[in-house]
CSV table of C-alpha atoms in Angstrom, one decimal:
chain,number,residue,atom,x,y,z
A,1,UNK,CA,33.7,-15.4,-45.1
A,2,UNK,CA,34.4,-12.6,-47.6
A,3,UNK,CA,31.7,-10.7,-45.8
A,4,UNK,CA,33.5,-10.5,-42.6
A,5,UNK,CA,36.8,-10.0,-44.2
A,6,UNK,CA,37.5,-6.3,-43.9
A,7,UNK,CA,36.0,-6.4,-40.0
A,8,UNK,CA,38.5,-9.4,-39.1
A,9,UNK,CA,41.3,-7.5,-41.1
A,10,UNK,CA,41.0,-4.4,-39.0
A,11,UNK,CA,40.1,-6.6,-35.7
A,12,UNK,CA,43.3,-8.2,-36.5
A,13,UNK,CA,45.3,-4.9,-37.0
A,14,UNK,CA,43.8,-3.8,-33.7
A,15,UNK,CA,44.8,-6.4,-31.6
A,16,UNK,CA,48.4,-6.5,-33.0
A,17,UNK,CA,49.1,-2.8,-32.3
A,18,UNK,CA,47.2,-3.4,-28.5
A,19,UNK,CA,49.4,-6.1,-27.8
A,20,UNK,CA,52.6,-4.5,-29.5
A,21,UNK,CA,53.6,-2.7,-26.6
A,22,UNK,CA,53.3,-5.9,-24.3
A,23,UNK,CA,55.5,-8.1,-26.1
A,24,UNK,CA,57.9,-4.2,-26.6
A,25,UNK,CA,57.8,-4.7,-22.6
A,26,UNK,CA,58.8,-8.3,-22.7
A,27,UNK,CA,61.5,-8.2,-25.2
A,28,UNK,CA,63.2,-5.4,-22.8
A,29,UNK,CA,62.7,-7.4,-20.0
A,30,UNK,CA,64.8,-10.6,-21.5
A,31,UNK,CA,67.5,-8.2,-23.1
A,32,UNK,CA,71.3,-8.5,-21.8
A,33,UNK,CA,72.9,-5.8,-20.7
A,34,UNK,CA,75.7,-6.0,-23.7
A,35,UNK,CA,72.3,-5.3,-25.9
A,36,UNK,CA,71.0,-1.4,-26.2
A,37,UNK,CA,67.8,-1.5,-26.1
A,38,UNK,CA,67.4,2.0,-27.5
A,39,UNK,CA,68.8,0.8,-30.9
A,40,UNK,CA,67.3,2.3,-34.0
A,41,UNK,CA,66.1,0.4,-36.0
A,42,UNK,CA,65.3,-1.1,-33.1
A,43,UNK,CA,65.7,-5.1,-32.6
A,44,UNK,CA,62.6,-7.1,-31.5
A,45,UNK,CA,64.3,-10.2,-30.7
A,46,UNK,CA,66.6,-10.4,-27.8
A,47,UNK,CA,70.7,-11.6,-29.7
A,48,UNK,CA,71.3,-12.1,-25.8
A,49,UNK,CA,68.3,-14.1,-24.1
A,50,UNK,CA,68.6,-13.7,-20.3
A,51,UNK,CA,66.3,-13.7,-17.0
A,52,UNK,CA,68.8,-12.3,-15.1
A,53,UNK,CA,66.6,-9.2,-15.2
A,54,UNK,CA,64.0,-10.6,-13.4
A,55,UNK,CA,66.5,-12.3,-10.5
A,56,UNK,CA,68.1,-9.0,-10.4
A,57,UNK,CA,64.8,-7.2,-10.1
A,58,UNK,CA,63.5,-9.6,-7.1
A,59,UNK,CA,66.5,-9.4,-5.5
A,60,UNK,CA,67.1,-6.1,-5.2
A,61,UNK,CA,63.9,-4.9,-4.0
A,62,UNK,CA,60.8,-6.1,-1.9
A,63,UNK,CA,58.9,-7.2,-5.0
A,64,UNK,CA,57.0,-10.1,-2.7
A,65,UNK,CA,56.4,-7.6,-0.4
A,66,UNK,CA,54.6,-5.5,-2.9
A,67,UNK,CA,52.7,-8.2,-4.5
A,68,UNK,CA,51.4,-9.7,-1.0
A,69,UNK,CA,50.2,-6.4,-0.5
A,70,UNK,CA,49.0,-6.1,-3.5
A,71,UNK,CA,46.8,-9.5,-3.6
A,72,UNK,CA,45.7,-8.4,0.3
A,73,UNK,CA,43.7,-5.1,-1.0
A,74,UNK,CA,42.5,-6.8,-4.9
A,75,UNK,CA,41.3,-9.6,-2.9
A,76,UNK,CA,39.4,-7.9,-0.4
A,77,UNK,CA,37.8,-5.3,-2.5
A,78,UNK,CA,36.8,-8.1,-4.9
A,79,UNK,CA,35.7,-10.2,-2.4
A,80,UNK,CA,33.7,-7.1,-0.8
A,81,UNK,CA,32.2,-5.5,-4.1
A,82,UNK,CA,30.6,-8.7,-4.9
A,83,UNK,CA,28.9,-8.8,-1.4
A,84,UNK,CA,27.9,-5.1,-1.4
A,85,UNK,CA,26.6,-5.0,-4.9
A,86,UNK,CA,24.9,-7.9,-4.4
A,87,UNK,CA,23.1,-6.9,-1.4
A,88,UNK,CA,22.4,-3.8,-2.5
A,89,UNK,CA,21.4,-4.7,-6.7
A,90,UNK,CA,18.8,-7.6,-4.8
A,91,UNK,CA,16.5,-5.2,-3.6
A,92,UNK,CA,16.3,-2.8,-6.3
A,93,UNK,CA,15.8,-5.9,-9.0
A,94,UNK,CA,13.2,-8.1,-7.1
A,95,UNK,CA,11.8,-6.1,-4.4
A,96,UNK,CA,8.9,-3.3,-4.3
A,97,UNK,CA,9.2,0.3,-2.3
A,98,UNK,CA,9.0,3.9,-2.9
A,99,UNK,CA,11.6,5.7,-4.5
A,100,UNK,CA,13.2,2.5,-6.4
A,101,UNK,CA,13.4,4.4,-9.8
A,102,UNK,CA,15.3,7.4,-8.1
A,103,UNK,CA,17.5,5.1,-6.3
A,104,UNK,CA,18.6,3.1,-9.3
A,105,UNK,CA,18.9,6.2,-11.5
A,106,UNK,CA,20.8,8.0,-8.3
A,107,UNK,CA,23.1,5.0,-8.2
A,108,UNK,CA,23.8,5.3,-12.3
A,109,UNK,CA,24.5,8.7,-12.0
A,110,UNK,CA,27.5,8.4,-9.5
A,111,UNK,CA,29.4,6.5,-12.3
A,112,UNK,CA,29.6,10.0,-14.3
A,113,UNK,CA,31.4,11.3,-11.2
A,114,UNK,CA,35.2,10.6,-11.6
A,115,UNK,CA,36.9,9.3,-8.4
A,116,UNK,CA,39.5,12.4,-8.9
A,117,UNK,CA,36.4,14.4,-8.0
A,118,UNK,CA,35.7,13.2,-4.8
A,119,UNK,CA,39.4,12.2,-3.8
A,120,UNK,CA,40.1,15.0,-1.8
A,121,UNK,CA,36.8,14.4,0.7
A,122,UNK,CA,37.6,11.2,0.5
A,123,UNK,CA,41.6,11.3,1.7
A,124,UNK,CA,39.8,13.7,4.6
A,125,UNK,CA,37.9,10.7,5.5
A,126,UNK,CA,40.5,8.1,5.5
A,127,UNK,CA,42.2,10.3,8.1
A,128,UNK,CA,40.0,11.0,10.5
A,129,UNK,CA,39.2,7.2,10.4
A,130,UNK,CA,43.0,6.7,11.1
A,131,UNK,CA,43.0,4.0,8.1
A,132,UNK,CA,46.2,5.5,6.6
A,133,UNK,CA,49.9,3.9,7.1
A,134,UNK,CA,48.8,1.8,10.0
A,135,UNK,CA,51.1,-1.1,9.8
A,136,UNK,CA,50.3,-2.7,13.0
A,137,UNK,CA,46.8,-4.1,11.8
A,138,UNK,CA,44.6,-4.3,9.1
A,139,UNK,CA,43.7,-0.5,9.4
A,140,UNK,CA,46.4,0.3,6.5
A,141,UNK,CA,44.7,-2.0,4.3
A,142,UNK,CA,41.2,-0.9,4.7
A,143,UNK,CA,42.5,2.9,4.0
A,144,UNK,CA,43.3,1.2,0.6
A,145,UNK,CA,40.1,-1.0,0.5
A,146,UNK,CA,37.4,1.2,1.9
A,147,UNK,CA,37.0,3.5,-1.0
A,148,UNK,CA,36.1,1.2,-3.7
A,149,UNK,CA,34.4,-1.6,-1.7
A,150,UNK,CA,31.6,-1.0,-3.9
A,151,UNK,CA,30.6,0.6,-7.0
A,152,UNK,CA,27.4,1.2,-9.5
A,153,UNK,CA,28.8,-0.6,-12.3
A,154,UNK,CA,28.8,-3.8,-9.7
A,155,UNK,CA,25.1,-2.7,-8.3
A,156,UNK,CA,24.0,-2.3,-11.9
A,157,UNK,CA,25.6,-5.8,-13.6
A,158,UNK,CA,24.2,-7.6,-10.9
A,159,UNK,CA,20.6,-5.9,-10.7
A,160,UNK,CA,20.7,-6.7,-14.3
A,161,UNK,CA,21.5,-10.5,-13.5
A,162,UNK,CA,18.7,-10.6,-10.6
A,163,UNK,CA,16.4,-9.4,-13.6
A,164,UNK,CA,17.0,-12.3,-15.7
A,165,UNK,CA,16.3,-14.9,-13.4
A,166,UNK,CA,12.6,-16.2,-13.5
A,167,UNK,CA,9.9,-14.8,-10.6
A,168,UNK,CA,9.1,-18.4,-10.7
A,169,UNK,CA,12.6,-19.7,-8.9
A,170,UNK,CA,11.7,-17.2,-5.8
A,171,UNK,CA,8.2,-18.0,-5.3
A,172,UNK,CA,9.1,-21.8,-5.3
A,173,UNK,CA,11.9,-21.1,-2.5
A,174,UNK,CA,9.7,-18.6,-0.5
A,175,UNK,CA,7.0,-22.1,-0.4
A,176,UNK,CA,9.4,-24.2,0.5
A,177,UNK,CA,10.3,-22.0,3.6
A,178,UNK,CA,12.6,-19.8,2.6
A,179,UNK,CA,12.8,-16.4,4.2
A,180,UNK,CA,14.0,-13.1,2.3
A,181,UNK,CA,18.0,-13.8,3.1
A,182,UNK,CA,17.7,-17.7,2.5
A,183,UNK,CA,16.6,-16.8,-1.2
A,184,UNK,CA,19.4,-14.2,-2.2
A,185,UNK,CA,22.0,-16.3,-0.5
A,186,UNK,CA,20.9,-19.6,-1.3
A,187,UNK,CA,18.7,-19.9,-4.7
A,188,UNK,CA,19.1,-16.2,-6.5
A,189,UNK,CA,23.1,-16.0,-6.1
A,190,UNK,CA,24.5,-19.4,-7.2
A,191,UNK,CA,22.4,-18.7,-10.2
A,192,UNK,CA,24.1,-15.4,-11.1
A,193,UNK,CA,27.7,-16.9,-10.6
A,194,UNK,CA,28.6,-15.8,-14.5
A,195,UNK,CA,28.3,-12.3,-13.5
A,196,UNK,CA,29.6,-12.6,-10.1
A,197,UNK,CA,32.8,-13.6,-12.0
A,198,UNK,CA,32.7,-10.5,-14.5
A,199,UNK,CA,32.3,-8.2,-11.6
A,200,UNK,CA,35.2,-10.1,-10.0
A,201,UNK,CA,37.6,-9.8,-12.7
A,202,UNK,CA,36.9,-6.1,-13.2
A,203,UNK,CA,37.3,-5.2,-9.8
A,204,UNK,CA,40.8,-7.3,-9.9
A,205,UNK,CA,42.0,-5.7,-12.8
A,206,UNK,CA,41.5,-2.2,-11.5
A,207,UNK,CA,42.2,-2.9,-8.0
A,208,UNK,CA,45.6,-4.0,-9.0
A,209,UNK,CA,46.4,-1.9,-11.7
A,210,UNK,CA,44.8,1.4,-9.2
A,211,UNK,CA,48.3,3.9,-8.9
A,212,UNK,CA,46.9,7.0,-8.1
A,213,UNK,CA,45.0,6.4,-4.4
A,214,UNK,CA,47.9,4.2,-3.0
A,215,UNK,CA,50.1,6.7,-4.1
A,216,UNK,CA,48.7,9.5,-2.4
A,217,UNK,CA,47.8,7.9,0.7
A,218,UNK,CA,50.8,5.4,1.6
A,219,UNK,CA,53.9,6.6,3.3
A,220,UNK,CA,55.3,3.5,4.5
A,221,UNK,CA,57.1,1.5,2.2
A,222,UNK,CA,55.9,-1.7,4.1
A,223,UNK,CA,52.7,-1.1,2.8
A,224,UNK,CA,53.2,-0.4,-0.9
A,225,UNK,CA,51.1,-2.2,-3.7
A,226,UNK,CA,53.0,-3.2,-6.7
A,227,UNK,CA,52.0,-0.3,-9.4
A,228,UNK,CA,53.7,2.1,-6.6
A,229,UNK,CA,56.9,-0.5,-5.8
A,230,UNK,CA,57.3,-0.7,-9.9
A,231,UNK,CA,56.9,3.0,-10.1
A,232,UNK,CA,59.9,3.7,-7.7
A,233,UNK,CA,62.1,1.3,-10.3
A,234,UNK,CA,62.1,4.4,-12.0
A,235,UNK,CA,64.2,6.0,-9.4
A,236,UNK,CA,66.0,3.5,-8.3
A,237,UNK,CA,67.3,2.2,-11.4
A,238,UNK,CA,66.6,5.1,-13.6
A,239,UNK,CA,69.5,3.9,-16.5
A,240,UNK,CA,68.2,0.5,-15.8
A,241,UNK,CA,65.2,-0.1,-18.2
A,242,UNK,CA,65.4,-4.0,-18.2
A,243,UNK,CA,65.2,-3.9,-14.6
A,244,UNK,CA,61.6,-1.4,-14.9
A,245,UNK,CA,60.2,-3.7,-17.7
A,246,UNK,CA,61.0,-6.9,-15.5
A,247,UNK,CA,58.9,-5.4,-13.1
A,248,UNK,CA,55.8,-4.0,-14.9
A,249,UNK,CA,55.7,-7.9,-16.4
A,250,UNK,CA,56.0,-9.7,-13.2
A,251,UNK,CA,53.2,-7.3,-12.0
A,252,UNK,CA,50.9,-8.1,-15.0
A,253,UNK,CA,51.4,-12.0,-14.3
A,254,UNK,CA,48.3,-11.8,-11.4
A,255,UNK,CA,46.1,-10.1,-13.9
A,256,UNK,CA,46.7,-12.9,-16.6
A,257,UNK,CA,46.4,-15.7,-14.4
A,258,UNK,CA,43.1,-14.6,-12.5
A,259,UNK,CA,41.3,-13.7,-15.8
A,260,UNK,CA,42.4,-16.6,-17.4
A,261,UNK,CA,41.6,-18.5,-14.6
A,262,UNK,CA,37.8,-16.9,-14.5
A,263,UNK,CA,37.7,-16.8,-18.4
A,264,UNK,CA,35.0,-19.8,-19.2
A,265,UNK,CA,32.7,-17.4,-17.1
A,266,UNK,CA,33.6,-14.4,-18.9
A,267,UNK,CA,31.3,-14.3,-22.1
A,268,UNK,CA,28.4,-15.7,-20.8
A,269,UNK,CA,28.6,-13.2,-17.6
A,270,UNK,CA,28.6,-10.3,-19.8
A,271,UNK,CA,25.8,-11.6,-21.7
A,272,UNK,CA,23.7,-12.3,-18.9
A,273,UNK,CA,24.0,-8.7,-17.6
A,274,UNK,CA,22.4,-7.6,-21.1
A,275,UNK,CA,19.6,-9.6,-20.2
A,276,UNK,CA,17.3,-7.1,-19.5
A,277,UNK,CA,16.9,-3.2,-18.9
């Protein structure tokens, strides 16, 4: 135990200063407006425990709006990255052809390329496919979907979980009758569920917490996600910091719940995608 006691110290010091600004956030958020929350030194513990802040917040602007919106695009780029990585980590993990290494190694390299990078091409894009502000269908949403339906950090977890799984498992399915499709879908994939679930709570987390793209692309307030709703807070109630830190916190709950509602996947996901280079 004494061996490990300077790396828990500073793991423990870590933590505490990560989550510092969280419970800052909270603290704010359950403040009474008789309390000033810019006192120095400054007070931890709300002397006037309320919710109001969070009534007041919901009230006062579409916050279930946002957040429907919200879960709309996280779900459906979750629910699309683990279909397209899948599909496309299968071949390059089990199957034989020409130009597999350069494929793979093409795929790796994209992750060096920041999405700022290739933004502007791909606003051009979402034009011309009229997927911007289209309120009337589902176009809107796939404007906001579209660009990261898939990604090579999915392709690459999941190729990496395809790798760990025995040759043996395949061959019995393809005896049994099993064509190509029947094996991903039916024996390979339910085995890989541990990563599908890291890949899932990944693609949530930055899904929801994504600012910038929705930003630039939505016009419409009917269609706003809740990091640009919260962000408007600021304007709206710009002397109103309780209000703002409601916010931010109602918009983290999602992330909490999903991750700890994934959690007993978590560790052994990420250790299954170390499997095997």
């Amino acid at each position: 135990m004494k061996k490990y006691f300077g790396t828990h110290l500073i793991l423990i010091i870590v933590s505490v200063l990560s989550i510092f600004p969280f419970l800052w956030l909270i603290s704010t958020s359950l403040k009474g407006a008789g309390e000033n929350i810019f006192a120095y030194p400054p007070v931890f513990i709300p002397q006037d425990l309320t919710f109001e802040n969070y009534v007041g917040v919901w009230k006062r602007v579409n916050l279930f709006g946002y957040f429907v919106n919200s879960m709309i695009v996280a779900i459906g780029t979750v629910v699309l990255n683990l279909l397209l990585s899948s599909l496309a980590a299968y071949p390059l993990a089990r199957m034989e052809f020409n130009g597999k290494k350069i494929t793979f190694f093409a795929v790796l390299a994209t992750i060096m390329i920041p999405f700022q990078a290739i933004m502007l091409p791909v606003y051009l894009i979402t034009i011309k496919l009229n997927l911007i502000d289209s309120v009337s269908n589902l176009a809107g949403y796939l404007g906001l979907i579209m660009p990261f339906a898939v990604s090579a950090f999915g392709i690459f977890l999941m190729r990496q979980a395809f790798l760990g799984i025995p040759r043996e498992m395949e061959e019995a399915a393809i005896v049994d009758g099993c064509n190509v499709f029947q094996v991903f879908w039916k024996v390979l994939l339910p085995m890989v569920k541990p990563s599908l679930a890291v890949l899932a709570i990944f693609t949530f987390i930055g899904s929801w917490g994504e600012f910038l793209w929705p930003s630039i692309v939505l016009t419409k307030e009917a269609l706003y996600t809740l990091p640009v709703g919260v962000n408007n807070l600021q304007g709206m109630f710009s002397s109103n910091w309780r209000f703002i830190a409601a916010g931010s916190i109602i918009s983290i709950i999602p992330i909490i719940v999903f991750f700890l509602s994934m959690q007993k996947y978590f560790i052994s996901g990420e250790n299954e995608g170390a499997v095997k280079g």
